[in-house]
Amino acid sequence: GGAEKVAKIANDIVEAHLENPTIKSRFEVVEDVDQLKEHVRTFFSSGTGGPDAYEGRDMLSAHRGMNVSEEELVAAIDDVLAVLEKHQAGQQERDEVLAILYSMKDEIVRQ
């Protein structure tokens, strides 16, 4: 979908997290939401073969000390999948994103 589409998806993912009662408290404390959206955008762009390089912290470093539960991880992944569906991403793409995000479980949950 190109850079513009990825930016819209990243924006909607962060907005969905801010509205999700299971995880919104994790995101309400973020001082610079626009910077978070930019990190999500470059993360997705880089992960989908786009031209941007993700320069944020790795998942383990970003989540260390947060003690994220599996329920919170699932809520975040559900948000991502709902946003991808909203933006009419294909089933194969949604399945690939699901597999990638879930593969990061050990770097995120209970760190």
mmCIF file of C-alpha atoms in Angstrom:
data_model
loop_
_atom_site.group_PDB
_atom_site.id
_atom_site.type_symbol
_atom_site.label_atom_id
_atom_site.label_comp_id
_atom_site.label_asym_id
_atom_site.label_seq_id
_atom_site.Cartn_x
_atom_site.Cartn_y
_atom_site.Cartn_z
ATOM 1 C CA GLY A 1 0.000 0.000 0.000
ATOM 2 C CA GLY A 2 2.989 2.350 0.097
ATOM 3 C CA ALA A 3 4.358 4.739 2.665
ATOM 4 C CA GLU A 4 1.139 6.724 3.056
ATOM 5 C CA LYS A 5 -0.888 3.584 3.752
ATOM 6 C CA VAL A 6 1.673 2.339 6.288
ATOM 7 C CA ALA A 7 1.560 5.725 8.060
ATOM 8 C CA LYS A 8 -2.246 5.540 8.310
ATOM 9 C CA ILE A 9 -2.069 1.996 9.649
ATOM 10 C CA ALA A 10 0.555 2.985 12.247
ATOM 11 C CA ASN A 11 -1.551 5.943 13.342
ATOM 12 C CA ASP A 12 -4.650 3.777 13.692
ATOM 13 C CA ILE A 13 -2.774 1.089 15.637
ATOM 14 C CA VAL A 14 -1.608 3.574 18.253
ATOM 15 C CA GLU A 15 -5.076 5.140 18.422
ATOM 16 C CA ALA A 16 -6.602 1.668 18.883
ATOM 17 C CA HIS A 17 -4.166 0.920 21.722
ATOM 18 C CA LEU A 18 -5.129 4.219 23.377
ATOM 19 C CA GLU A 19 -8.795 3.188 23.277
ATOM 20 C CA ASN A 20 -8.371 -0.460 24.277
ATOM 21 C CA PRO A 21 -9.341 -0.828 27.962
ATOM 22 C CA THR A 22 -6.933 -3.735 28.441
ATOM 23 C CA ILE A 23 -3.813 -1.813 27.395
ATOM 24 C CA LYS A 24 -4.633 1.877 27.194
ATOM 25 C CA SER A 25 -2.944 2.631 30.525
ATOM 26 C CA ARG A 26 0.328 1.434 28.976
ATOM 27 C CA PHE A 27 0.019 4.016 26.209
ATOM 28 C CA GLU A 28 -1.571 6.937 28.058
ATOM 29 C CA VAL A 29 1.745 7.566 29.831
ATOM 30 C CA VAL A 30 3.673 7.989 26.574
ATOM 31 C CA GLU A 31 4.943 11.560 26.475
ATOM 32 C CA ASP A 32 5.276 11.822 22.699
ATOM 33 C CA VAL A 33 2.500 9.922 20.939
ATOM 34 C CA ASP A 34 3.623 11.235 17.554
ATOM 35 C CA GLN A 35 7.071 9.741 18.129
ATOM 36 C CA LEU A 36 5.453 6.419 19.081
ATOM 37 C CA LYS A 37 3.425 6.507 15.863
ATOM 38 C CA GLU A 38 6.636 7.149 13.939
ATOM 39 C CA HIS A 39 8.301 4.153 15.621
ATOM 40 C CA VAL A 40 5.327 1.959 14.722
ATOM 41 C CA ARG A 41 5.422 3.279 11.156
ATOM 42 C CA THR A 42 9.118 2.558 10.659
ATOM 43 C CA PHE A 43 8.753 -0.819 12.411
ATOM 44 C CA PHE A 44 6.033 -1.837 9.936
ATOM 45 C CA SER A 45 7.796 -0.290 6.964
ATOM 46 C CA SER A 46 11.029 -2.067 7.743
ATOM 47 C CA GLY A 47 9.282 -5.339 8.508
ATOM 48 C CA THR A 48 7.337 -5.309 5.253
ATOM 49 C CA GLY A 49 10.305 -4.605 3.024
ATOM 50 C CA GLY A 50 9.831 -0.851 2.840
ATOM 51 C CA PRO A 51 12.665 1.618 2.521
ATOM 52 C CA ASP A 52 12.659 2.771 6.153
ATOM 53 C CA ALA A 53 15.035 1.335 8.725
ATOM 54 C CA TYR A 54 13.626 0.811 12.202
ATOM 55 C CA GLU A 55 15.931 2.563 14.652
ATOM 56 C CA GLY A 56 13.910 2.153 17.838
ATOM 57 C CA ARG A 57 14.790 -0.129 20.696
ATOM 58 C CA ASP A 58 14.487 -3.865 20.219
ATOM 59 C CA MET A 59 11.388 -5.490 21.702
ATOM 60 C CA LEU A 60 13.203 -6.920 24.732
ATOM 61 C CA SER A 61 14.716 -3.551 25.688
ATOM 62 C CA ALA A 62 11.484 -1.674 25.012
ATOM 63 C CA HIS A 63 9.428 -3.950 27.265
ATOM 64 C CA ARG A 64 11.935 -4.743 30.017
ATOM 65 C CA GLY A 65 10.523 -3.944 33.434
ATOM 66 C CA MET A 66 6.961 -3.525 32.153
ATOM 67 C CA ASN A 67 5.775 -7.003 33.198
ATOM 68 C CA VAL A 68 3.396 -7.175 30.219
ATOM 69 C CA SER A 69 0.855 -9.973 30.586
ATOM 70 C CA GLU A 70 -0.089 -12.397 27.851
ATOM 71 C CA GLU A 71 -3.589 -10.870 27.932
ATOM 72 C CA GLU A 72 -2.088 -7.458 27.158
ATOM 73 C CA LEU A 73 -0.029 -8.879 24.297
ATOM 74 C CA VAL A 74 -3.113 -10.539 22.807
ATOM 75 C CA ALA A 75 -5.066 -7.276 23.152
ATOM 76 C CA ALA A 76 -2.323 -5.380 21.310
ATOM 77 C CA ILE A 77 -2.144 -7.996 18.554
ATOM 78 C CA ASP A 78 -5.944 -7.954 18.221
ATOM 79 C CA ASP A 79 -5.776 -4.175 17.750
ATOM 80 C CA VAL A 80 -3.172 -4.557 15.007
ATOM 81 C CA LEU A 81 -5.199 -7.208 13.199
ATOM 82 C CA ALA A 82 -8.403 -5.143 13.439
ATOM 83 C CA VAL A 83 -6.604 -2.118 11.982
ATOM 84 C CA LEU A 84 -5.174 -4.206 9.151
ATOM 85 C CA GLU A 85 -8.648 -5.522 8.388
ATOM 86 C CA LYS A 86 -10.050 -1.968 8.509
ATOM 87 C CA HIS A 87 -7.444 -0.992 5.912
ATOM 88 C CA GLN A 88 -8.340 -4.028 3.811
ATOM 89 C CA ALA A 89 -5.035 -5.845 4.178
ATOM 90 C CA GLY A 90 -5.226 -9.305 2.664
ATOM 91 C CA GLN A 91 -5.631 -12.417 4.779
ATOM 92 C CA GLN A 92 -2.111 -13.591 3.930
ATOM 93 C CA GLU A 93 -0.647 -10.273 5.100
ATOM 94 C CA ARG A 94 -2.691 -10.355 8.323
ATOM 95 C CA ASP A 95 -1.562 -13.935 8.967
ATOM 96 C CA GLU A 96 2.083 -12.965 8.405
ATOM 97 C CA VAL A 97 1.809 -10.005 10.786
ATOM 98 C CA LEU A 98 0.136 -12.230 13.386
ATOM 99 C CA ALA A 99 2.955 -14.766 13.125
ATOM 100 C CA ILE A 100 5.624 -12.078 13.395
ATOM 101 C CA LEU A 101 4.023 -10.343 16.369
ATOM 102 C CA TYR A 102 3.335 -13.580 18.224
ATOM 103 C CA SER A 103 6.927 -14.718 17.590
ATOM 104 C CA MET A 104 8.021 -11.758 19.744
ATOM 105 C CA LYS A 105 6.050 -13.017 22.753
ATOM 106 C CA ASP A 106 9.134 -14.099 24.707
ATOM 107 C CA GLU A 107 10.691 -10.653 24.190
ATOM 108 C CA ILE A 108 7.594 -8.836 25.470
ATOM 109 C CA VAL A 109 5.651 -10.892 28.035
ATOM 110 C CA ARG A 110 6.774 -10.803 31.682
ATOM 111 C CA GLN A 111 9.970 -8.879 31.004
#
